[in-house]
Amino acid sequence: MMALIFASLRTRLVVLIFTFAALWGFALSITRYSIPEEMEEGSFVANLATDLGLDVRSLEERNAKLDVIHSKNYLDINKDTGELVIREKIDRESICMTKTTSCFLKMDVILSNPVRIFNIELEIMDINDNAPVFRRKTMHLDISEATPPGERFSLTNAVDADVGANSIKTYYLSESKYFNIDIQTGSDGSKYVDLVLSGKLDREEYAVHNLILTAVDGGVPPRSGTASIIINVLDINDNAPLFSQPVFAVNVSENSAAGTVVMTLNATDLDEGTNAQLVYSYTLYTSEKTQELFSLDPNSGEIKVKGVIDYEESQSFEMHIQAQDRGANPLSGHCKVTLFVTDLNDNYPEVTIKSLKSSLTEDVAVGTLIAVVSVSDRDSGVNGEVQLSLNQQEKLPFLLNKSSEGYFELLVSKPLDREIISKYEITLRVTDKGSPPLTENETITLEILDVNDNAPAFSQSFYTIHVVENNPPGALLTSLSAFDPDLNENQYLVYFIMEKEIVNTSMSMLFSINPENGDLYALKTFDYERERDFLFHIEARDSGVPPLSSNVTVHIIILDQNDNTPLIVSPWRAQGSVVEEVIPRSTDKGHLVAKVIAIDADSEQNSRVTYQLLQISDASLFSLDQYNGEIRTTRMFSYRDPRQQRLVIVAKDNGQPALSATVTIKISTVEHVMSFSETTELPLEYDVFTDLNLYLVIGLGAVSFLLLITILVIIVLKCQKPKPKAIKIPPANRNSVISRNSVISQRSSTIADSTLISSDAYWYSLFLAETRKGKVVVRQPIIPKGAGYFVSSIPRSIGPSETTDSRASTLEQEPRRELP
């Protein structure tokens, strides 16, 4: 098995080697063609398919393409016929720059599937498509009439881009009895020609000789090129040139334009021909600067302005000029030209800042020196006189003061304020008195430095801030911001609350302000029922030296929320107990049974209480006024009506959401009740221990306790106070009916059932006004002698007591009055 595998691998290796050798042989074979240059587009070159042994159809199938090496693609393959054709005219001279006899285009024909490469060399053969050309179309020669025959003169040869036989073959000279040519061949085959003087020249006979030199190549048909040879016969020089005068004086304006003619020199020479032709030039005595500013035409003697003439640099120029003839032994003549420059107003006046303060504080004094300025003008006379002024001086707090000739001082003329203008662009304008006058500007930038001269300012002097009670601690109330037009630390503000105490409480314990941005925060939760508003000051202070500050008044107004439930104070009852009322069954319609009074610690709408019947045993017996809480009978009792009626009344405030309290009244009907005709006023101490006055009650209680102990000790030591007699109600009056405004409990009732003698709202009409003070005045009926009833403000939960000798009552007993 292994032998078979090695035999198979050896066979494949041999096939690959033969295939590579075959492809390499194909690549190494070169096919050569020769064509003349300048063939027309589409011209036939060769049949590649036939020459390469290929099928025409395989050219398209195998994607035959032509790759020209290092040249433009001048040829193309016609894949339908297999022919190699001209794609673009071929210029041999553009392909082969050097003058070589051989010129080849190398290209590859590349076939795919499988890949084959054929090397092709296309020789471009030269044709005579270029005529000889002389580098100089006209050649000038000056030959003295004294030149002996046989003298040789070199001529510019012609060139031909073609090569081989198509290059220059010979030269021809037009007919002349004085000149002929001598043709020579160089080592590279180039033809050179010399002009040879063959006869004696005579200037007086022929001053100028015009010859034509013709170059002819060897092409078929031949091409030629010509050049003109102009020979000037020079005269023998025996006269020197002469100027009309030895010295010339000329005026020229400065800044004259280039090309302006200053003057024209004219020298004469008595010779003829070239001996009379003069060449003008500067001598060595003329400075280089003068030669740079003025040009001298060597043929015409015309002097022109070449550079920039500046009067301020040179007021005059001297030129030493010679006129030289063109003789073989040239002779020359000399003259001197003096140029005087006329001044023009061509220089702008100049402003120079000698010293400068680039910045000033805004509190500098008037008259402070800012800069020292000098002015000058390079012109002369009136053109050099200048005037200095400030641009828009009426708007600037500065002035110029002339200190000396050409020097000025820039001073502060008015107080500066950086908050109005922080930077000044001061333009100094200098003008000369020339015609037209010239003006130059120089701008000085002056920065005004800040000083702490502005106190912070709030946008308003009084802030009113409304805060709803029960706010969360740390709540943002408002942001107070002040503005300081100063800069940097003079502008950096710090906010703080000016200390003020309210009821021994510092403002800093109630409010906090961010010292950087003025955000005001509440540090505690406010209760409208305890505090209604706060008035304090906030100060903003900058960080300047010394610091400046301003303050603003802040008025915090606490807004009420409906956070207090109505409190039912009449009829009074212990927590969760039922109020019992007794009325006679003979009560008429409209009789006042009881009056419900509720108070609400909130304000305005939140404290407006209305009353509603929540439950009632018989809706036809009683009515409730929703505004004053009066419960009245709507009809008389009948024998069918039960002796006890139960009413549940709700007192609801007007807040959002509304809060309410309820009271349950049990009404009992009896056949007879006692009545009292007269009442007296008794002070009733009603302790309302609210959060607002709890601390006052504790303090007053402690003081009262000490005072009471002291008084008791004194009383015990000195005397004894007799016991008060019990107030009795005669039995005969027990069955009498109490008046409409008062109802009392029966004798069998305990103290817990006789907390108040009457449930009439009149007893509590003054209760609301004094509730927060803890003291209320009630009307006490005049009790008949021998009665076993008394009035007490002790809650029913304390317990019963039927003796009037008990000191548990907080009502002071008045002298008894007899009933009429």
PDB file of C-alpha atoms in Angstrom, residues 307-553:
ATOM      1  CA  GLY A 307      14.593 101.546  -8.563  1.00  0.00           C
ATOM      2  CA  VAL A 308      12.854 103.566  -5.892  1.00  0.00           C
ATOM      3  CA  ILE A 309      14.207 107.086  -5.437  1.00  0.00           C
ATOM      4  CA  ASP A 310      13.904 108.296  -1.866  1.00  0.00           C
ATOM      5  CA  TYR A 311      14.751 111.878  -1.087  1.00  0.00           C
ATOM      6  CA  GLU A 312      15.189 111.030   2.591  1.00  0.00           C
ATOM      7  CA  GLU A 313      18.018 108.639   1.720  1.00  0.00           C
ATOM      8  CA  SER A 314      19.847 110.596  -1.020  1.00  0.00           C
ATOM      9  CA  GLN A 315      19.226 114.101  -2.274  1.00  0.00           C
ATOM     10  CA  SER A 316      21.481 113.809  -5.352  1.00  0.00           C
ATOM     11  CA  PHE A 317      23.283 111.249  -7.526  1.00  0.00           C
ATOM     12  CA  GLU A 318      26.405 111.464  -9.739  1.00  0.00           C
ATOM     13  CA  MET A 319      26.876 109.370 -12.884  1.00  0.00           C
ATOM     14  CA  HIS A 320      30.102 108.991 -14.833  1.00  0.00           C
ATOM     15  CA  ILE A 321      29.219 107.752 -18.312  1.00  0.00           C
ATOM     16  CA  GLN A 322      31.321 106.730 -21.251  1.00  0.00           C
ATOM     17  CA  ALA A 323      30.384 106.303 -24.908  1.00  0.00           C
ATOM     18  CA  GLN A 324      32.458 103.641 -26.638  1.00  0.00           C
ATOM     19  CA  ASP A 325      32.431 102.909 -30.336  1.00  0.00           C
ATOM     20  CA  ARG A 326      32.350  99.412 -31.794  1.00  0.00           C
ATOM     21  CA  GLY A 327      35.681  99.601 -33.530  1.00  0.00           C
ATOM     22  CA  ALA A 328      38.211  96.791 -33.421  1.00  0.00           C
ATOM     23  CA  ASN A 329      40.210  99.036 -31.173  1.00  0.00           C
ATOM     24  CA  PRO A 330      37.308 100.835 -29.512  1.00  0.00           C
ATOM     25  CA  LEU A 331      37.646 104.462 -28.525  1.00  0.00           C
ATOM     26  CA  SER A 332      35.523 106.210 -25.900  1.00  0.00           C
ATOM     27  CA  GLY A 333      34.361 109.642 -24.659  1.00  0.00           C
ATOM     28  CA  HIS A 334      33.240 110.630 -21.096  1.00  0.00           C
ATOM     29  CA  CYS A 335      30.782 112.950 -19.325  1.00  0.00           C
ATOM     30  CA  LYS A 336      29.338 113.557 -15.854  1.00  0.00           C
ATOM     31  CA  VAL A 337      25.629 113.661 -15.068  1.00  0.00           C
ATOM     32  CA  THR A 338      24.381 115.072 -11.711  1.00  0.00           C
ATOM     33  CA  LEU A 339      20.800 114.191 -10.675  1.00  0.00           C
ATOM     34  CA  PHE A 340      19.083 116.367  -8.032  1.00  0.00           C
ATOM     35  CA  VAL A 341      16.122 114.687  -6.258  1.00  0.00           C
ATOM     36  CA  THR A 342      13.025 116.803  -5.606  1.00  0.00           C
ATOM     37  CA  ASP A 343      11.219 115.998  -2.296  1.00  0.00           C
ATOM     38  CA  LEU A 344       7.608 114.804  -2.276  1.00  0.00           C
ATOM     39  CA  ASN A 345       5.224 114.165   0.638  1.00  0.00           C
ATOM     40  CA  ASP A 346       5.698 110.438   0.399  1.00  0.00           C
ATOM     41  CA  ASN A 347       6.497 109.508   3.999  1.00  0.00           C
ATOM     42  CA  TYR A 348       3.807 108.899   6.543  1.00  0.00           C
ATOM     43  CA  PRO A 349       4.407 110.526   9.887  1.00  0.00           C
ATOM     44  CA  GLU A 350       5.547 108.126  12.602  1.00  0.00           C
ATOM     45  CA  VAL A 351       4.353 107.673  16.179  1.00  0.00           C
ATOM     46  CA  THR A 352       6.749 106.081  18.663  1.00  0.00           C
ATOM     47  CA  ILE A 353       5.685 104.974  22.144  1.00  0.00           C
ATOM     48  CA  LYS A 354       8.603 105.762  24.423  1.00  0.00           C
ATOM     49  CA  SER A 355       7.021 104.522  27.658  1.00  0.00           C
ATOM     50  CA  LEU A 356       3.631 102.976  28.330  1.00  0.00           C
ATOM     51  CA  LYS A 357       1.505 101.753  31.209  1.00  0.00           C
ATOM     52  CA  SER A 358      -0.640  99.019  29.758  1.00  0.00           C
ATOM     53  CA  SER A 359      -2.954  98.939  32.788  1.00  0.00           C
ATOM     54  CA  LEU A 360      -4.284 101.332  35.435  1.00  0.00           C
ATOM     55  CA  THR A 361      -6.498 100.861  38.461  1.00  0.00           C
ATOM     56  CA  GLU A 362      -9.841 102.576  38.169  1.00  0.00           C
ATOM     57  CA  ASP A 363      -9.155 104.767  41.201  1.00  0.00           C
ATOM     58  CA  VAL A 364      -6.079 106.535  39.783  1.00  0.00           C
ATOM     59  CA  ALA A 365      -5.963 110.277  40.157  1.00  0.00           C
ATOM     60  CA  VAL A 366      -6.667 112.690  37.324  1.00  0.00           C
ATOM     61  CA  GLY A 367      -3.397 113.701  35.674  1.00  0.00           C
ATOM     62  CA  THR A 368      -1.774 110.269  35.958  1.00  0.00           C
ATOM     63  CA  LEU A 369       0.764 109.688  33.172  1.00  0.00           C
ATOM     64  CA  ILE A 370      -0.122 106.828  30.832  1.00  0.00           C
ATOM     65  CA  ALA A 371       2.447 107.097  28.035  1.00  0.00           C
ATOM     66  CA  VAL A 372       5.164 109.286  26.524  1.00  0.00           C
ATOM     67  CA  VAL A 373       4.840 109.571  22.732  1.00  0.00           C
ATOM     68  CA  SER A 374       7.193 111.001  20.102  1.00  0.00           C
ATOM     69  CA  VAL A 375       6.235 111.979  16.538  1.00  0.00           C
ATOM     70  CA  SER A 376       8.401 112.476  13.450  1.00  0.00           C
ATOM     71  CA  ASP A 377       8.253 112.715   9.652  1.00  0.00           C
ATOM     72  CA  ARG A 378      11.139 111.942   7.315  1.00  0.00           C
ATOM     73  CA  ASP A 379       9.967 114.468   4.747  1.00  0.00           C
ATOM     74  CA  SER A 380      11.396 117.973   4.723  1.00  0.00           C
ATOM     75  CA  GLY A 381       9.871 121.433   4.882  1.00  0.00           C
ATOM     76  CA  VAL A 382       6.129 121.617   5.196  1.00  0.00           C
ATOM     77  CA  ASN A 383       5.891 117.930   4.371  1.00  0.00           C
ATOM     78  CA  GLY A 384       7.741 117.162   7.599  1.00  0.00           C
ATOM     79  CA  GLU A 385       5.558 119.249   9.956  1.00  0.00           C
ATOM     80  CA  VAL A 386       3.154 117.031  11.950  1.00  0.00           C
ATOM     81  CA  GLN A 387       0.200 117.331  14.320  1.00  0.00           C
ATOM     82  CA  LEU A 388      -0.799 114.725  16.970  1.00  0.00           C
ATOM     83  CA  SER A 389      -4.349 114.221  18.239  1.00  0.00           C
ATOM     84  CA  LEU A 390      -6.563 111.632  19.909  1.00  0.00           C
ATOM     85  CA  ASN A 391      -9.241 109.959  17.842  1.00  0.00           C
ATOM     86  CA  GLN A 392     -12.668 110.725  19.385  1.00  0.00           C
ATOM     87  CA  GLN A 393     -11.036 112.594  22.224  1.00  0.00           C
ATOM     88  CA  GLU A 394     -14.374 114.037  23.370  1.00  0.00           C
ATOM     89  CA  LYS A 395     -15.469 110.527  24.364  1.00  0.00           C
ATOM     90  CA  LEU A 396     -12.247 109.565  26.134  1.00  0.00           C
ATOM     91  CA  PRO A 397     -11.117 110.466  29.659  1.00  0.00           C
ATOM     92  CA  PHE A 398      -7.622 111.246  28.357  1.00  0.00           C
ATOM     93  CA  LEU A 399      -5.710 114.194  26.893  1.00  0.00           C
ATOM     94  CA  LEU A 400      -2.391 114.920  25.177  1.00  0.00           C
ATOM     95  CA  ASN A 401       0.069 117.375  26.675  1.00  0.00           C
ATOM     96  CA  LYS A 402       3.042 118.563  24.604  1.00  0.00           C
ATOM     97  CA  SER A 403       6.098 118.286  26.829  1.00  0.00           C
ATOM     98  CA  SER A 404       8.797 119.240  24.322  1.00  0.00           C
ATOM     99  CA  GLU A 405       9.427 119.447  20.595  1.00  0.00           C
ATOM    100  CA  GLY A 406       8.159 116.229  19.086  1.00  0.00           C
ATOM    101  CA  TYR A 407       7.182 114.718  22.471  1.00  0.00           C
ATOM    102  CA  PHE A 408       3.730 114.391  24.028  1.00  0.00           C
ATOM    103  CA  GLU A 409       2.372 113.027  27.312  1.00  0.00           C
ATOM    104  CA  LEU A 410      -0.842 111.003  27.446  1.00  0.00           C
ATOM    105  CA  LEU A 411      -2.618 111.834  30.726  1.00  0.00           C
ATOM    106  CA  VAL A 412      -5.823 110.846  32.543  1.00  0.00           C
ATOM    107  CA  SER A 413      -8.259 113.749  32.306  1.00  0.00           C
ATOM    108  CA  LYS A 414     -11.381 112.317  33.982  1.00  0.00           C
ATOM    109  CA  PRO A 415     -12.098 109.721  36.695  1.00  0.00           C
ATOM    110  CA  LEU A 416     -12.131 106.149  35.425  1.00  0.00           C
ATOM    111  CA  ASP A 417     -14.800 103.552  36.097  1.00  0.00           C
ATOM    112  CA  ARG A 418     -14.032  99.967  35.131  1.00  0.00           C
ATOM    113  CA  GLU A 419     -17.661  98.950  35.508  1.00  0.00           C
ATOM    114  CA  ILE A 420     -18.562 101.322  32.666  1.00  0.00           C
ATOM    115  CA  ILE A 421     -15.564 100.740  30.401  1.00  0.00           C
ATOM    116  CA  SER A 422     -13.006  98.061  31.270  1.00  0.00           C
ATOM    117  CA  LYS A 423     -10.680  98.537  28.305  1.00  0.00           C
ATOM    118  CA  TYR A 424      -9.790 101.503  26.139  1.00  0.00           C
ATOM    119  CA  GLU A 425      -8.480 101.378  22.610  1.00  0.00           C
ATOM    120  CA  ILE A 426      -6.716 104.748  22.418  1.00  0.00           C
ATOM    121  CA  THR A 427      -5.943 105.740  18.833  1.00  0.00           C
ATOM    122  CA  LEU A 428      -3.218 108.347  18.336  1.00  0.00           C
ATOM    123  CA  ARG A 429      -3.613 110.131  14.978  1.00  0.00           C
ATOM    124  CA  VAL A 430      -0.623 112.002  13.533  1.00  0.00           C
ATOM    125  CA  THR A 431      -1.001 114.095  10.347  1.00  0.00           C
ATOM    126  CA  ASP A 432       1.568 116.041   8.354  1.00  0.00           C
ATOM    127  CA  LYS A 433       0.978 119.317   6.498  1.00  0.00           C
ATOM    128  CA  GLY A 434       1.885 118.082   3.024  1.00  0.00           C
ATOM    129  CA  SER A 435      -0.387 118.171   0.040  1.00  0.00           C
ATOM    130  CA  PRO A 436      -2.210 115.893   0.205  1.00  0.00           C
ATOM    131  CA  PRO A 437      -1.643 115.356   3.941  1.00  0.00           C
ATOM    132  CA  LEU A 438      -0.690 111.898   5.137  1.00  0.00           C
ATOM    133  CA  THR A 439      -2.016 110.366   8.328  1.00  0.00           C
ATOM    134  CA  GLU A 440      -0.808 107.507  10.492  1.00  0.00           C
ATOM    135  CA  ASN A 441      -2.553 105.881  13.459  1.00  0.00           C
ATOM    136  CA  GLU A 442      -1.133 104.100  16.475  1.00  0.00           C
ATOM    137  CA  THR A 443      -3.440 102.269  18.859  1.00  0.00           C
ATOM    138  CA  ILE A 444      -2.700 101.835  22.552  1.00  0.00           C
ATOM    139  CA  THR A 445      -4.649  99.272  24.552  1.00  0.00           C
ATOM    140  CA  LEU A 446      -5.208 100.371  28.139  1.00  0.00           C
ATOM    141  CA  GLU A 447      -6.762  97.909  30.562  1.00  0.00           C
ATOM    142  CA  ILE A 448      -8.571  99.283  33.599  1.00  0.00           C
ATOM    143  CA  LEU A 449      -7.965  97.183  36.712  1.00  0.00           C
ATOM    144  CA  ASP A 450     -10.738  96.646  39.196  1.00  0.00           C
ATOM    145  CA  VAL A 451     -10.889  97.975  42.740  1.00  0.00           C
ATOM    146  CA  ASN A 452     -13.569  97.039  45.234  1.00  0.00           C
ATOM    147  CA  ASP A 453     -15.732 100.128  44.837  1.00  0.00           C
ATOM    148  CA  ASN A 454     -19.136  98.548  44.316  1.00  0.00           C
ATOM    149  CA  ALA A 455     -21.226  96.948  47.027  1.00  0.00           C
ATOM    150  CA  PRO A 456     -23.353  93.928  46.143  1.00  0.00           C
ATOM    151  CA  ALA A 457     -26.886  94.799  45.091  1.00  0.00           C
ATOM    152  CA  PHE A 458     -29.987  92.637  45.371  1.00  0.00           C
ATOM    153  CA  SER A 459     -32.572  92.720  42.618  1.00  0.00           C
ATOM    154  CA  GLN A 460     -35.184  93.876  45.146  1.00  0.00           C
ATOM    155  CA  SER A 461     -35.006  95.351  48.615  1.00  0.00           C
ATOM    156  CA  PHE A 462     -37.755  93.239  50.193  1.00  0.00           C
ATOM    157  CA  TYR A 463     -38.561  89.589  49.624  1.00  0.00           C
ATOM    158  CA  THR A 464     -41.859  88.043  50.626  1.00  0.00           C
ATOM    159  CA  ILE A 465     -41.751  84.254  50.658  1.00  0.00           C
ATOM    160  CA  HIS A 466     -44.796  82.095  51.264  1.00  0.00           C
ATOM    161  CA  VAL A 467     -44.173  78.724  52.893  1.00  0.00           C
ATOM    162  CA  VAL A 468     -46.880  76.155  53.443  1.00  0.00           C
ATOM    163  CA  GLU A 469     -46.793  74.738  56.964  1.00  0.00           C
ATOM    164  CA  ASN A 470     -45.629  71.172  57.585  1.00  0.00           C
ATOM    165  CA  ASN A 471     -42.799  71.690  55.130  1.00  0.00           C
ATOM    166  CA  PRO A 472     -40.006  69.055  55.237  1.00  0.00           C
ATOM    167  CA  PRO A 473     -36.806  70.181  57.000  1.00  0.00           C
ATOM    168  CA  GLY A 474     -34.185  71.244  54.488  1.00  0.00           C
ATOM    169  CA  ALA A 475     -36.731  72.384  51.898  1.00  0.00           C
ATOM    170  CA  LEU A 476     -35.523  75.054  49.489  1.00  0.00           C
ATOM    171  CA  LEU A 477     -37.564  78.214  50.039  1.00  0.00           C
ATOM    172  CA  THR A 478     -36.075  80.530  47.431  1.00  0.00           C
ATOM    173  CA  SER A 479     -32.800  81.671  45.937  1.00  0.00           C
ATOM    174  CA  LEU A 480     -31.596  85.166  46.753  1.00  0.00           C
ATOM    175  CA  SER A 481     -28.959  86.486  44.424  1.00  0.00           C
ATOM    176  CA  ALA A 482     -27.057  89.735  44.482  1.00  0.00           C
ATOM    177  CA  PHE A 483     -24.936  91.217  41.752  1.00  0.00           C
ATOM    178  CA  ASP A 484     -21.547  92.871  42.136  1.00  0.00           C
ATOM    179  CA  PRO A 485     -20.147  94.521  38.996  1.00  0.00           C
ATOM    180  CA  ASP A 486     -16.573  94.233  40.285  1.00  0.00           C
ATOM    181  CA  LEU A 487     -14.204  91.478  39.174  1.00  0.00           C
ATOM    182  CA  ASN A 488     -12.471  88.442  40.645  1.00  0.00           C
ATOM    183  CA  GLU A 489     -12.440  88.378  44.449  1.00  0.00           C
ATOM    184  CA  ASN A 490     -14.205  91.751  44.510  1.00  0.00           C
ATOM    185  CA  GLN A 491     -17.117  90.031  42.780  1.00  0.00           C
ATOM    186  CA  TYR A 492     -17.140  86.802  44.776  1.00  0.00           C
ATOM    187  CA  LEU A 493     -20.109  87.030  47.172  1.00  0.00           C
ATOM    188  CA  VAL A 494     -20.816  85.285  50.446  1.00  0.00           C
ATOM    189  CA  TYR A 495     -24.387  85.158  51.809  1.00  0.00           C
ATOM    190  CA  PHE A 496     -25.338  84.773  55.466  1.00  0.00           C
ATOM    191  CA  ILE A 497     -28.287  85.427  57.744  1.00  0.00           C
ATOM    192  CA  MET A 498     -27.953  88.350  60.106  1.00  0.00           C
ATOM    193  CA  GLU A 499     -28.438  86.985  63.604  1.00  0.00           C
ATOM    194  CA  LYS A 500     -31.764  87.713  65.284  1.00  0.00           C
ATOM    195  CA  GLU A 501     -33.520  85.909  68.123  1.00  0.00           C
ATOM    196  CA  ILE A 502     -37.259  85.157  68.323  1.00  0.00           C
ATOM    197  CA  VAL A 503     -38.431  83.703  71.655  1.00  0.00           C
ATOM    198  CA  ASN A 504     -34.835  82.803  72.500  1.00  0.00           C
ATOM    199  CA  THR A 505     -34.449  81.029  69.159  1.00  0.00           C
ATOM    200  CA  SER A 506     -31.754  82.171  66.734  1.00  0.00           C
ATOM    201  CA  MET A 507     -32.647  82.625  63.095  1.00  0.00           C
ATOM    202  CA  SER A 508     -29.729  80.387  62.164  1.00  0.00           C
ATOM    203  CA  MET A 509     -31.591  77.532  63.890  1.00  0.00           C
ATOM    204  CA  LEU A 510     -34.685  78.124  61.767  1.00  0.00           C
ATOM    205  CA  PHE A 511     -33.200  78.954  58.403  1.00  0.00           C
ATOM    206  CA  SER A 512     -29.983  78.276  56.520  1.00  0.00           C
ATOM    207  CA  ILE A 513     -28.542  79.970  53.443  1.00  0.00           C
ATOM    208  CA  ASN A 514     -25.955  78.590  51.044  1.00  0.00           C
ATOM    209  CA  PRO A 515     -23.072  81.065  51.322  1.00  0.00           C
ATOM    210  CA  GLU A 516     -22.109  80.605  47.694  1.00  0.00           C
ATOM    211  CA  ASN A 517     -25.344  80.827  45.719  1.00  0.00           C
ATOM    212  CA  GLY A 518     -27.851  82.332  48.163  1.00  0.00           C
ATOM    213  CA  ASP A 519     -30.227  79.346  48.291  1.00  0.00           C
ATOM    214  CA  LEU A 520     -32.429  79.752  51.395  1.00  0.00           C
ATOM    215  CA  TYR A 521     -33.508  76.580  53.221  1.00  0.00           C
ATOM    216  CA  ALA A 522     -35.873  75.863  56.106  1.00  0.00           C
ATOM    217  CA  LEU A 523     -34.206  73.899  58.925  1.00  0.00           C
ATOM    218  CA  LYS A 524     -37.417  72.855  60.677  1.00  0.00           C
ATOM    219  CA  THR A 525     -41.020  72.075  59.984  1.00  0.00           C
ATOM    220  CA  PHE A 526     -43.236  75.118  60.603  1.00  0.00           C
ATOM    221  CA  ASP A 527     -46.657  75.032  62.238  1.00  0.00           C
ATOM    222  CA  TYR A 528     -49.076  77.761  61.212  1.00  0.00           C
ATOM    223  CA  GLU A 529     -50.875  77.442  64.530  1.00  0.00           C
ATOM    224  CA  ARG A 530     -47.674  78.346  66.407  1.00  0.00           C
ATOM    225  CA  GLU A 531     -45.817  80.741  64.155  1.00  0.00           C
ATOM    226  CA  ARG A 532     -47.320  82.838  61.410  1.00  0.00           C
ATOM    227  CA  ASP A 533     -44.346  84.725  59.930  1.00  0.00           C
ATOM    228  CA  PHE A 534     -40.675  85.617  60.335  1.00  0.00           C
ATOM    229  CA  LEU A 535     -38.882  88.826  59.492  1.00  0.00           C
ATOM    230  CA  PHE A 536     -35.089  88.886  59.249  1.00  0.00           C
ATOM    231  CA  HIS A 537     -32.220  90.205  57.124  1.00  0.00           C
ATOM    232  CA  ILE A 538     -29.806  88.476  54.750  1.00  0.00           C
ATOM    233  CA  GLU A 539     -26.462  90.067  53.981  1.00  0.00           C
ATOM    234  CA  ALA A 540     -24.347  89.641  50.837  1.00  0.00           C
ATOM    235  CA  ARG A 541     -20.673  90.491  51.308  1.00  0.00           C
ATOM    236  CA  ASP A 542     -17.957  90.508  48.662  1.00  0.00           C
ATOM    237  CA  SER A 543     -14.381  89.296  49.164  1.00  0.00           C
ATOM    238  CA  GLY A 544     -12.626  92.568  48.407  1.00  0.00           C
ATOM    239  CA  VAL A 545     -10.306  94.467  50.709  1.00  0.00           C
ATOM    240  CA  PRO A 546     -11.983  96.059  52.497  1.00  0.00           C
ATOM    241  CA  PRO A 547     -15.147  94.017  51.891  1.00  0.00           C
ATOM    242  CA  LEU A 548     -18.400  95.724  50.944  1.00  0.00           C
ATOM    243  CA  SER A 549     -21.835  94.417  51.749  1.00  0.00           C
ATOM    244  CA  SER A 550     -25.560  95.047  51.482  1.00  0.00           C
ATOM    245  CA  ASN A 551     -28.576  93.392  53.046  1.00  0.00           C
ATOM    246  CA  VAL A 552     -32.134  92.620  52.134  1.00  0.00           C
ATOM    247  CA  THR A 553     -35.223  92.091  54.276  1.00  0.00           C
TER     248      THR A 553
END
